Coordinates of C-alpha atoms and ligand atoms in Angstrom, one line a residue:
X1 CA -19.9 23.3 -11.7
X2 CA -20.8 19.5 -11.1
X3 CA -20.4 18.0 -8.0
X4 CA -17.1 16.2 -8.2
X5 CA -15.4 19.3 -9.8
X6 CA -16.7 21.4 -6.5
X7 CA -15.4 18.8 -4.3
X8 CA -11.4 18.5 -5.9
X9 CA -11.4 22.3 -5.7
X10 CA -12.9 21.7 -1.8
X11 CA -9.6 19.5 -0.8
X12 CA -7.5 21.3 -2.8
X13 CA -7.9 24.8 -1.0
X14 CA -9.2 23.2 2.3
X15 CA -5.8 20.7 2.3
X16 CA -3.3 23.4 0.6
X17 CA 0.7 22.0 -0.3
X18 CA -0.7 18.1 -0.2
X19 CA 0.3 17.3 -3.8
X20 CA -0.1 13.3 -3.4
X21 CA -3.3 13.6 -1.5
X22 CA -4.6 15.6 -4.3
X23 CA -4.0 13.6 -6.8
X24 CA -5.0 10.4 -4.9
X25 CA -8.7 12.6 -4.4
X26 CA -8.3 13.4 -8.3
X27 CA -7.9 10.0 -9.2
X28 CA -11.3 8.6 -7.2
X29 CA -13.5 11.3 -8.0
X30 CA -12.6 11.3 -12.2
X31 CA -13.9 7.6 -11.7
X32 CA -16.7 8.1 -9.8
X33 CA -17.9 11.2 -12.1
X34 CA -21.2 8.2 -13.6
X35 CA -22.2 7.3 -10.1
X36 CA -22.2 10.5 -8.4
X37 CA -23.8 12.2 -11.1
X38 CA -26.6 9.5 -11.1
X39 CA -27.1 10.5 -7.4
X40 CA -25.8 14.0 -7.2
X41 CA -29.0 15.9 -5.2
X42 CA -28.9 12.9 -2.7
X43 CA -25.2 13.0 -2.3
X44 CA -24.9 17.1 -1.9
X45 CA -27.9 17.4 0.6
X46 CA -26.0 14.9 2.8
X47 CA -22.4 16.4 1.7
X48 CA -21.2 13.0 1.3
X49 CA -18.6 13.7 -0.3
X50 CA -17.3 16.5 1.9
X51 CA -17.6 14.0 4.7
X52 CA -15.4 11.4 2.7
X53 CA -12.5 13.6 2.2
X54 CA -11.9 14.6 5.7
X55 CA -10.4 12.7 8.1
X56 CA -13.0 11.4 10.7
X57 CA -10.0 12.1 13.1
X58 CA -6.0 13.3 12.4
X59 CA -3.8 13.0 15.4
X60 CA -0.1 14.8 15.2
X61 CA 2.3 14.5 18.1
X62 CA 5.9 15.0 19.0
X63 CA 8.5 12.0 19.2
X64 CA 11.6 12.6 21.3
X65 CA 13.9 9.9 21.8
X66 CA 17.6 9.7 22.2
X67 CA 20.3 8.6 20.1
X68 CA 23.3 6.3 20.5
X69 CA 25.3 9.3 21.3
X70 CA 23.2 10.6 24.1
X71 CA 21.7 13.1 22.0
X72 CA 17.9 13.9 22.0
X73 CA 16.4 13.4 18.6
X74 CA 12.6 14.3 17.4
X75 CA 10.4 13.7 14.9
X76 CA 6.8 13.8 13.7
X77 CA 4.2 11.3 14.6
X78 CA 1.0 10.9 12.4
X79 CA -2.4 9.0 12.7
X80 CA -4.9 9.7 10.4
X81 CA -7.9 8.0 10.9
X82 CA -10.0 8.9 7.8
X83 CA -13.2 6.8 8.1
X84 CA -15.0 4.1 10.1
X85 CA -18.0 3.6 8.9
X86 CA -17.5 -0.3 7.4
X87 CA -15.1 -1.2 10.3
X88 CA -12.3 -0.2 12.6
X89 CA -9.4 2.0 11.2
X90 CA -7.2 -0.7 9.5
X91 CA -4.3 0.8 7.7
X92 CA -0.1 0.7 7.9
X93 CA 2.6 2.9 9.7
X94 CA 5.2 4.3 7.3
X95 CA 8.5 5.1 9.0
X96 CA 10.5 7.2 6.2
X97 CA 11.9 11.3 6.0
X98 CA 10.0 11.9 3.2
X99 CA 6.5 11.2 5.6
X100 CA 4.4 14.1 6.0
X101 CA 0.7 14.9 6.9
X102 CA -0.1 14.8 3.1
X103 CA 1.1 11.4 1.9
X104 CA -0.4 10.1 5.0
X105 CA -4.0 11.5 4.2
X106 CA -3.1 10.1 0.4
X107 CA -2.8 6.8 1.9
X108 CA -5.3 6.3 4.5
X109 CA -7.7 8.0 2.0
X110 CA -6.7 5.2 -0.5
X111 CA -6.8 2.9 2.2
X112 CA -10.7 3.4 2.8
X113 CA -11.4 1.9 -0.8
X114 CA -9.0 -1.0 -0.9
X115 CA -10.2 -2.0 2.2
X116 CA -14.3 -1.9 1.2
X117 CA -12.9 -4.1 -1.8
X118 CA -11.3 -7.2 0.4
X119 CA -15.0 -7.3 1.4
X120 CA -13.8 -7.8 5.3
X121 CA -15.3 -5.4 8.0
X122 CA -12.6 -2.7 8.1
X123 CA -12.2 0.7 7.8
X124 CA -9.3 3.9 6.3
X125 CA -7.0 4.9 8.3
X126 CA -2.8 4.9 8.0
X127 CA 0.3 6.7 9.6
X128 CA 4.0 6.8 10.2
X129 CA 6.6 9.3 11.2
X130 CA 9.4 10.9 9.1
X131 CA 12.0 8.8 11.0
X132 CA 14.6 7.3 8.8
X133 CA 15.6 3.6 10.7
X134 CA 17.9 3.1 7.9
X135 CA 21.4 3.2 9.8
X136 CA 20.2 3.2 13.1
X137 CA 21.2 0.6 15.6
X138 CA 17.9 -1.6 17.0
X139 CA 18.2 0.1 20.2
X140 CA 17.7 3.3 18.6
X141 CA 15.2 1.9 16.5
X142 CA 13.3 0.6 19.9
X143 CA 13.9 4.3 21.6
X144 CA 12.0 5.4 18.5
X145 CA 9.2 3.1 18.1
X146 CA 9.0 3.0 22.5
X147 CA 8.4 7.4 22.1
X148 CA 6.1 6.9 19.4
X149 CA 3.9 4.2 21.1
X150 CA 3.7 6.1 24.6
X151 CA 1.4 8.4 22.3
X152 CA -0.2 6.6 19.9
X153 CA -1.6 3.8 22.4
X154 CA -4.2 6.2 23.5
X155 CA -5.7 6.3 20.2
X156 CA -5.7 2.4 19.1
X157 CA -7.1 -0.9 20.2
X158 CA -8.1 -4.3 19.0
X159 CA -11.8 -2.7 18.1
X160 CA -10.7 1.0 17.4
X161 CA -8.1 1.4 14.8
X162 CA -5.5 -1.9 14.2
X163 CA -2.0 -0.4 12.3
X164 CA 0.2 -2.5 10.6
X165 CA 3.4 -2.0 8.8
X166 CA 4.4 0.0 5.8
X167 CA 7.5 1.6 4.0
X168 CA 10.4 1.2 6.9
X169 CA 8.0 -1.0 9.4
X170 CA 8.9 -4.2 9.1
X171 CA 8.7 -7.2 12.0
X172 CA 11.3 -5.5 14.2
X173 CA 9.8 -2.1 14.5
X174 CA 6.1 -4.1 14.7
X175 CA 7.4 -5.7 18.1
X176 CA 9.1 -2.6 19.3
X177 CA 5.6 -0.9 18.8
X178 CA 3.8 -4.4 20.4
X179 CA 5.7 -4.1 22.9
X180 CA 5.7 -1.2 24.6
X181 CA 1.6 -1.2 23.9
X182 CA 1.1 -4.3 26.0
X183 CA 3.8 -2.9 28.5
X184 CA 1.4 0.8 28.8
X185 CA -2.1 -0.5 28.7
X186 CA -1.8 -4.1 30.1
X187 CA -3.5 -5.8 27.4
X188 CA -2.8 -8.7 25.1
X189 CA -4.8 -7.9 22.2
X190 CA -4.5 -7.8 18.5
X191 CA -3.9 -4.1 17.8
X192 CA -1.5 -4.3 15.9
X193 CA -1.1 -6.6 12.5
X194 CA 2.2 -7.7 11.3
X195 CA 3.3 -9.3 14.4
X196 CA 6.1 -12.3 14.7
X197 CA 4.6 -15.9 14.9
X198 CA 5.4 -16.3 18.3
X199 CA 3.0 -13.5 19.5
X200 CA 0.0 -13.5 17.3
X201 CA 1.6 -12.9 14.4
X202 CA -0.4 -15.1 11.0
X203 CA 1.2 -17.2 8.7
X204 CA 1.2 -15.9 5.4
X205 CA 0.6 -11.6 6.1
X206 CA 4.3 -11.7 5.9
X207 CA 4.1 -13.1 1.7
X208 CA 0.7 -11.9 1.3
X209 CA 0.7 -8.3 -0.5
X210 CA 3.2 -9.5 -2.7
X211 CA 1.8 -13.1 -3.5
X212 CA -1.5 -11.3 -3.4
X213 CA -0.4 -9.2 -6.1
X214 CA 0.3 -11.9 -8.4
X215 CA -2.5 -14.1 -7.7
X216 CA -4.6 -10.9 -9.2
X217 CA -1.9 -10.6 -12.0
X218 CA -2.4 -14.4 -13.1
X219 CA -6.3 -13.4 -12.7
X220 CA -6.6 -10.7 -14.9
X221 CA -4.1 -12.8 -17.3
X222 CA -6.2 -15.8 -17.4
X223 CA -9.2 -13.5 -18.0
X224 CA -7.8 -12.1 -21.3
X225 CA -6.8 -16.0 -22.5
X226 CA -2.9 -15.1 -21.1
X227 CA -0.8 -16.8 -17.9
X228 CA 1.8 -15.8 -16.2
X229 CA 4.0 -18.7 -17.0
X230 CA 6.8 -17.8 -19.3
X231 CA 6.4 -14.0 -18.8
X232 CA 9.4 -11.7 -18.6
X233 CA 8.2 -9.6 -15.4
X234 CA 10.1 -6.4 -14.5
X235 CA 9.9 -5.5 -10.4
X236 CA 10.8 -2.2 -8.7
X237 CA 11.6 -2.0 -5.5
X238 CA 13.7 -4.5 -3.2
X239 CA 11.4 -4.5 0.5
X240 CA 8.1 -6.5 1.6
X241 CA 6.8 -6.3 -1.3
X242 CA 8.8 -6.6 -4.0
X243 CA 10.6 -9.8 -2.4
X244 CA 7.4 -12.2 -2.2
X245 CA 5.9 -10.6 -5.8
X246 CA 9.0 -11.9 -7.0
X247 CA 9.2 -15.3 -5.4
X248 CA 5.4 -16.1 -6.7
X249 CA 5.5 -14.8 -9.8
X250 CA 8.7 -17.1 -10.5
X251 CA 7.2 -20.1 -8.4
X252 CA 3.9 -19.4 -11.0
X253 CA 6.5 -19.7 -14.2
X254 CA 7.3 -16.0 -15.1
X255 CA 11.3 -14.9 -15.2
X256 CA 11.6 -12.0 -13.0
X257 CA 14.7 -9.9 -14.2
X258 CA 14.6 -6.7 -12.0
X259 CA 14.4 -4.9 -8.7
X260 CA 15.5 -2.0 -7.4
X261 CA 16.1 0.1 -4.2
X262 CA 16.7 3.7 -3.3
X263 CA 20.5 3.8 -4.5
X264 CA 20.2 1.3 -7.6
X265 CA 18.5 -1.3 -9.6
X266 CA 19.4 -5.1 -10.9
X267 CA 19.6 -6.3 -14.3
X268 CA 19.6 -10.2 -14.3
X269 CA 18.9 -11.6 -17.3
X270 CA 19.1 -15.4 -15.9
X271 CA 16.4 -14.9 -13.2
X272 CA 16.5 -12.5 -9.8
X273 CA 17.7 -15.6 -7.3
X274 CA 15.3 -14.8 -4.1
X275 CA 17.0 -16.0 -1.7
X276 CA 20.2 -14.1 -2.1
X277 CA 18.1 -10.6 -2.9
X278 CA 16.2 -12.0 0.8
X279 CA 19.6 -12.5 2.4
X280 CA 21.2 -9.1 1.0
X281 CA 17.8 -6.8 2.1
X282 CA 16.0 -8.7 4.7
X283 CA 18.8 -10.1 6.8
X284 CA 21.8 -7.9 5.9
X285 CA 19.6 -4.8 5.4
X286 CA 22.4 -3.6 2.7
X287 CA 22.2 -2.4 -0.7
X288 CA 21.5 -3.9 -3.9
X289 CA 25.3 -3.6 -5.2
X290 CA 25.8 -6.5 -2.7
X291 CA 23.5 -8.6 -4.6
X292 CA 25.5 -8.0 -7.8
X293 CA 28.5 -8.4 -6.4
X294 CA 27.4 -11.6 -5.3
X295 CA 25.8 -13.1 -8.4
X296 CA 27.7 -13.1 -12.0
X297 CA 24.4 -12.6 -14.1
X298 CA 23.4 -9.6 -12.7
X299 CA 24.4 -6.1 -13.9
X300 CA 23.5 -3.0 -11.2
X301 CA 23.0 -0.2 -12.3
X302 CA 23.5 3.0 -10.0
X303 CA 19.9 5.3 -9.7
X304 CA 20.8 8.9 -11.5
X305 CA 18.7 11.9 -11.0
X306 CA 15.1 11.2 -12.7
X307 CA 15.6 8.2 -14.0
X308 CA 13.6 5.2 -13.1
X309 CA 15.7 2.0 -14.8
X310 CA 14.0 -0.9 -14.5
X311 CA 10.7 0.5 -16.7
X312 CA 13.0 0.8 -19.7
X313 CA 14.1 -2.6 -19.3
X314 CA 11.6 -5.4 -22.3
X315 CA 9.1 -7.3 -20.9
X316 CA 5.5 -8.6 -20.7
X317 CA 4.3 -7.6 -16.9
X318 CA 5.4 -4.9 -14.9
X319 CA 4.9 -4.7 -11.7
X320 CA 5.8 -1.6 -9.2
X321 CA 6.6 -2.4 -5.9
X322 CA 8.5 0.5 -4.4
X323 CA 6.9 3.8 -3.5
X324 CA 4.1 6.7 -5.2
X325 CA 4.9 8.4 -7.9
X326 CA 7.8 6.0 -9.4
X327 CA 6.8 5.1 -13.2
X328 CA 5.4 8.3 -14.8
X329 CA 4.3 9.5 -18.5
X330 CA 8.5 8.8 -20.3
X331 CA 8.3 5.4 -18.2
X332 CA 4.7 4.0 -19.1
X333 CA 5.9 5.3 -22.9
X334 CA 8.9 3.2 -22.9
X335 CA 6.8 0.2 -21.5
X336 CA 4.0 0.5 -24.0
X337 CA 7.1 0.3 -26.9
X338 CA 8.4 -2.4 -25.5
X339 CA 5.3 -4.5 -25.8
X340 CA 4.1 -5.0 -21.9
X341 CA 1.0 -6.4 -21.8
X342 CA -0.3 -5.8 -18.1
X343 CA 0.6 -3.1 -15.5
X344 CA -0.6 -4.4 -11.8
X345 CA 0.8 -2.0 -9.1
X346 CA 2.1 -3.3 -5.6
X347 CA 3.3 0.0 -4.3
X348 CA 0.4 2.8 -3.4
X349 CA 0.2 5.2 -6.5
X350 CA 3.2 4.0 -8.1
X351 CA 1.6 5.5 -11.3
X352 CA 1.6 8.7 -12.2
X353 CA -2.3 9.8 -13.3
X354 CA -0.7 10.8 -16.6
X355 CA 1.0 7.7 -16.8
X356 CA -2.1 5.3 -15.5
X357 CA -3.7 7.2 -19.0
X358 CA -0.8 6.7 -21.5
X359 CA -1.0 2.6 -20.4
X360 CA -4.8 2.5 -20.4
X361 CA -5.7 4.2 -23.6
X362 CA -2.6 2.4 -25.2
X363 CA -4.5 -1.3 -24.5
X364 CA -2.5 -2.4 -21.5
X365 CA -4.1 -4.2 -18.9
X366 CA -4.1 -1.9 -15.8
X367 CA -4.4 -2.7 -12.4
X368 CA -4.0 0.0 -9.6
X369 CA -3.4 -0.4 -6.4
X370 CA -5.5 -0.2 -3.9
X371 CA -6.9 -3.4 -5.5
X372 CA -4.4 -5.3 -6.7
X373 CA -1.8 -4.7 -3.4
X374 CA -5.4 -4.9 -1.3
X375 CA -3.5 -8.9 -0.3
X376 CA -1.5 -7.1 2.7
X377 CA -4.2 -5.7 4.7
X378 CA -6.9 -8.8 3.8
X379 CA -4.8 -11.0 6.0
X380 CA -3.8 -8.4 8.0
X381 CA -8.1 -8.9 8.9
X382 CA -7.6 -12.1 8.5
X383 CA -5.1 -11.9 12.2
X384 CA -7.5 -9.9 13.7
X385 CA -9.9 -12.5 13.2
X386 CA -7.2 -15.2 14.5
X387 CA -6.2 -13.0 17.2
X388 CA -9.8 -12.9 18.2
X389 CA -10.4 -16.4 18.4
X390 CA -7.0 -16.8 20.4
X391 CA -6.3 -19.9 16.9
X392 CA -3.7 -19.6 14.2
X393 CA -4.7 -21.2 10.9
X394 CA -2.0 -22.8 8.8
X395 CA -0.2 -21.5 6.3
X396 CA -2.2 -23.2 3.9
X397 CA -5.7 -22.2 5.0
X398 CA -4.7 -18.3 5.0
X399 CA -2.5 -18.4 1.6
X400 CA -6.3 -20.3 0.4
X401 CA -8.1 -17.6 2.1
X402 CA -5.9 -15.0 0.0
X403 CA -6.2 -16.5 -3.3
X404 CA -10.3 -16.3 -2.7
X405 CA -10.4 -12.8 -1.8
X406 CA -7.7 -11.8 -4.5
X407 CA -10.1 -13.5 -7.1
X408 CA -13.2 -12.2 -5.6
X409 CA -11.3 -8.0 -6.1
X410 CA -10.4 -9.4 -9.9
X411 CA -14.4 -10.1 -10.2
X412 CA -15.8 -7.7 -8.5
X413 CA -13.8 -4.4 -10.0
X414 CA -14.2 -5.9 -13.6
X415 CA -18.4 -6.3 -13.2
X416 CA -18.4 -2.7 -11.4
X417 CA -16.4 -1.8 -14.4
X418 CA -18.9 -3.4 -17.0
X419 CA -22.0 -1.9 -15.3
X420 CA -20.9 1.3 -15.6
X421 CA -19.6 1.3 -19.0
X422 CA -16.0 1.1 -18.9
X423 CA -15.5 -2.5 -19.0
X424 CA -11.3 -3.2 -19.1
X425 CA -11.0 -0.3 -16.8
X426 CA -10.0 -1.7 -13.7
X427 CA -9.4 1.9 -12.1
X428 CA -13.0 2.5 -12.6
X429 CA -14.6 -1.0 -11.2
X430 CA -12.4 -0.1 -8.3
X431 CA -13.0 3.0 -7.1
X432 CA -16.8 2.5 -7.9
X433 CA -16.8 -0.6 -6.5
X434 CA -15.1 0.1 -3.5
X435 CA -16.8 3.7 -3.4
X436 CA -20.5 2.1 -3.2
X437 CA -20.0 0.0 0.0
X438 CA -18.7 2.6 1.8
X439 CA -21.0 4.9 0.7
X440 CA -24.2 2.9 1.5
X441 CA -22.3 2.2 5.3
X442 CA -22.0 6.0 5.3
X443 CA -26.0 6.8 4.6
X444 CA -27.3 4.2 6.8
X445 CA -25.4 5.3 10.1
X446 CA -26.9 9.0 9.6
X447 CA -24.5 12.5 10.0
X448 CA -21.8 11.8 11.9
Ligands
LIG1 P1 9.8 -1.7 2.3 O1 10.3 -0.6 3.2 O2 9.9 -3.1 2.7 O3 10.4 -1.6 0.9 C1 10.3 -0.4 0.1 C2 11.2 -0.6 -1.1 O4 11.1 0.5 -2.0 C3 12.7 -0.6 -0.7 O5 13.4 -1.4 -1.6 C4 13.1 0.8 -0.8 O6 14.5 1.0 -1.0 C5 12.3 1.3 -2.0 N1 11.9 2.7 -1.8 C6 11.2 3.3 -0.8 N2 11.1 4.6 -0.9 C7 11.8 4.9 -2.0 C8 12.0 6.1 -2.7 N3 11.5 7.3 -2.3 N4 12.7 6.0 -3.9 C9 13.1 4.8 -4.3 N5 13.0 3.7 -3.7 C10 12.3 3.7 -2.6 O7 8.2 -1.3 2.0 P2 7.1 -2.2 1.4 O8 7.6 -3.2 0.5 O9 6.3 -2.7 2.6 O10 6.2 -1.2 0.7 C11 6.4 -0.8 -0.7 C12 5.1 -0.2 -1.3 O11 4.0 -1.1 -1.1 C13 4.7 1.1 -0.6 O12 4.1 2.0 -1.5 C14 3.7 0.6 0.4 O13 2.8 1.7 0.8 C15 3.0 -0.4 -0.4 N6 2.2 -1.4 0.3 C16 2.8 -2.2 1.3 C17 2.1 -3.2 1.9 C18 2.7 -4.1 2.9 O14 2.0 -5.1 3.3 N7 3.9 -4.0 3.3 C19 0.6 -3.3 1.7 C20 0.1 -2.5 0.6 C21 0.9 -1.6 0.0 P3 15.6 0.8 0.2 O15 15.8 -0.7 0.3 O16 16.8 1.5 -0.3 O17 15.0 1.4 1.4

């Protein structure tokens, strides 16, 4: 059995009911089948890649804290810290029920390659709890984020592991978790990424996955003779995001005519107006059938049991911005016959790997992940470094800074792609591109 076959069987019996970190280990290895093979007796003597899918470190703990009632309330806490050897742990906190050891190892284990692609010095790591903050009060949301920091502290720092925000951590659960950090250890350092602009906080991480996103999107576009200016683009999703993919891609020329959110999605033909979805979701925190009921245009349409909306809507780009495992084989089928010319993904394996296939070998320009959403954590380095030199750089300079680095993933995943044979495929360049850094890291600093 070859090398990478031994290895998916390895994490699937060693890491058993972890469906999404399966398939995120699935997804690498298939694209790193040419470069492994080409080193295979170097690789298994130093069981590299037995080393790469285990966490350097996963850290579980209990999270009491009480509710507005007076009743004690607990959850799980999770920190996987899945590998180190390019920088410190660099990698979000998602605060949602569905959280649970496995999507956390799927995402810090992605994390490790989009964060060797940014070409900064950081490494995997990610984590989150299965608390739901949606209808809680903020001082809930502080007892919460208060319990879970008196554990987690001991495992962070500015040089150790930095988190930053994911799915339900936002700037409001980022100073809760600030906070009560500097309040335990004394410290005023940049652990944490994400933060308001008042304490360390950079301009731009706030826009950048999503404006990221699209500066890779126009990239790839302007590669194959296209632009992004009169596109029809459909978004899903309605957070982070989704909000500033929208805003850029509209600011760049596109017509952006849907989002979405856990209950619903939009229809609106004339445009999604940004700063009514930015009022409904980031200042109301409400649902998307306020947005409708606030704009004529817009139709909403009410999310039913399997079925994902705004993927069967026509258009040119499509870009998923919510959560894994949203647009799968019956979506990417009804995109392909509606003519979309370029899938770039914002959310962390929004695709399904059957659906990732259907686009690619149907001529759609395909862009996963954990390059083209690799925007939020770049300037989530790029704070570090602020936060290090105790400066804050304009807007301008880090939105600059972005656009470099977000170019630089475009070129560098397409010539990795192109030197190993599968020029177009974007998947490839970036799991082999990302792969080879960390690798090399990983064989220079011996077993450990
Ligand atoms: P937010 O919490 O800000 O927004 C998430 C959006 O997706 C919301 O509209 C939410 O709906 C919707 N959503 C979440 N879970 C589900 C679900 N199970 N079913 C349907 N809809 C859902 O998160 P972000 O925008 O920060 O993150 C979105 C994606 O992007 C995630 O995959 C995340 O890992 C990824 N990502 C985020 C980065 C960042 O910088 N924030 C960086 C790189 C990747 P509702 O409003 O109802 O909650």
């Amino acid at each position: 059995m070859s090398y990478v076959d031994e290895i998916y069987n390895y994490v699937v019996e060693k890491n058993p009911a972890q469906p999404e970190f399966h398939q995120a280990v699935k997804e690498v290895l298939e694209s790193l089948r040419v470069v492994i093979e080409a080193n295979e007796e170097e690789y298994r003597k130093d069981a590299l890649l037995e080393r790469l899918v285990t966490p350097e470190r996963q850290i579980l703990f209990r999270v009491p804290w009480v509710d507005d009632k007076g009743q004690v309330q607990v959850n799980n806490g999770f920190r996987v810290q899945f590998n180190s050897a390019i920088g410190p742990y660099k990698g979000g906190l998602r605060f949602h029920p569905s959280v649970n050891l496995g999507i956390i190892k799927f995402l810090g284990f992605e994390q490790i390659f989009k964060n060797s692609l940014t070409s900064l010095p950081i490494g995997g790591g990610k984590g989150g709890s299965d608390f739901d903050p949606k209808g809680k009060s903020d001082r809930e949301v502080m007892a919460f984020c208060q319990s879970f920091m008196t554990e987690l502290h001991r495992h962070i720092g500015a040089d150790t592991d930095v988190p930053a925000g994911d799915i339900g951590v936002g700037g409001r659960e980022i100073g809760f978790l600030y906070g009560q950090y500097k309040r335990i250890k004394d410290v005023y350092e940049g652990v944490l990424t994400g933060k308001g602009l008042t304490y360390g906080g950079s301009l731009a991480r706030t826009q950048a996955t999503g404006y990221g996103l699209v500066y890779i999107t126009q990239e790839l576009l302007k590669d194959h003779n296209n632009d992004l200016a009169g596109k029809t683009v459909v978004v899903s999703g309605a957070g982070n995001v989704a909000i500033y993919a929208i805003e850029k891609a509209q600011q760049l020329g596109a017509k952006v005519v849907t989002c979405s959110d856990s209950t619903g999605w939009i229809y609106d033909p004339e445009g999604i107006d940004v700063a009514l979805l930015k009022e409904v979701k980031e200042v109301k925190r409400a649902r998307l059938s306020e947005y409708a009921a606030a704009r004529k245009s817009a139709e909403y349409h009410e999310k039913k049991n399997g079925e994902h909306g705004v993927w069967n809507v026509k258009c040119d780009v499509a870009l998923p911005c919510a959560t894994q495992n949203e647009l799968d084989l019956d979506d990417a089928k009804a995109l392909v016959a509606n003519g979309v010319v370029a899938v770039c993904e914002g959310a962390n394996m929004p695709s399904t790997i059957e659906a990732t296939k259907y686009l690619q070998d149907n001529g759609v320009l395909f862009i996963c992940g954990k390059a083209s959403n690799a925007g939020g954590v770049a300037t989530s380095a790029l704070e570090m470094s602020q936060n290090s030199e105790r400066l804050s750089w304009t807007f301008e300079e880090v939105d600059n800074k972005l656009q470099g680095i977000m170019v630089n993933i475009y070129k560098s995943i397409s010539e990795a792609a192109k030197k190993y044979g599968k020029e177009g495929d974007y998947v490839a360049g970036a799991n082999i591109a990302g792969f080879l850094k960390v690798a090399e890291a990983m064989k220079a600093q011996g077993i450990v």
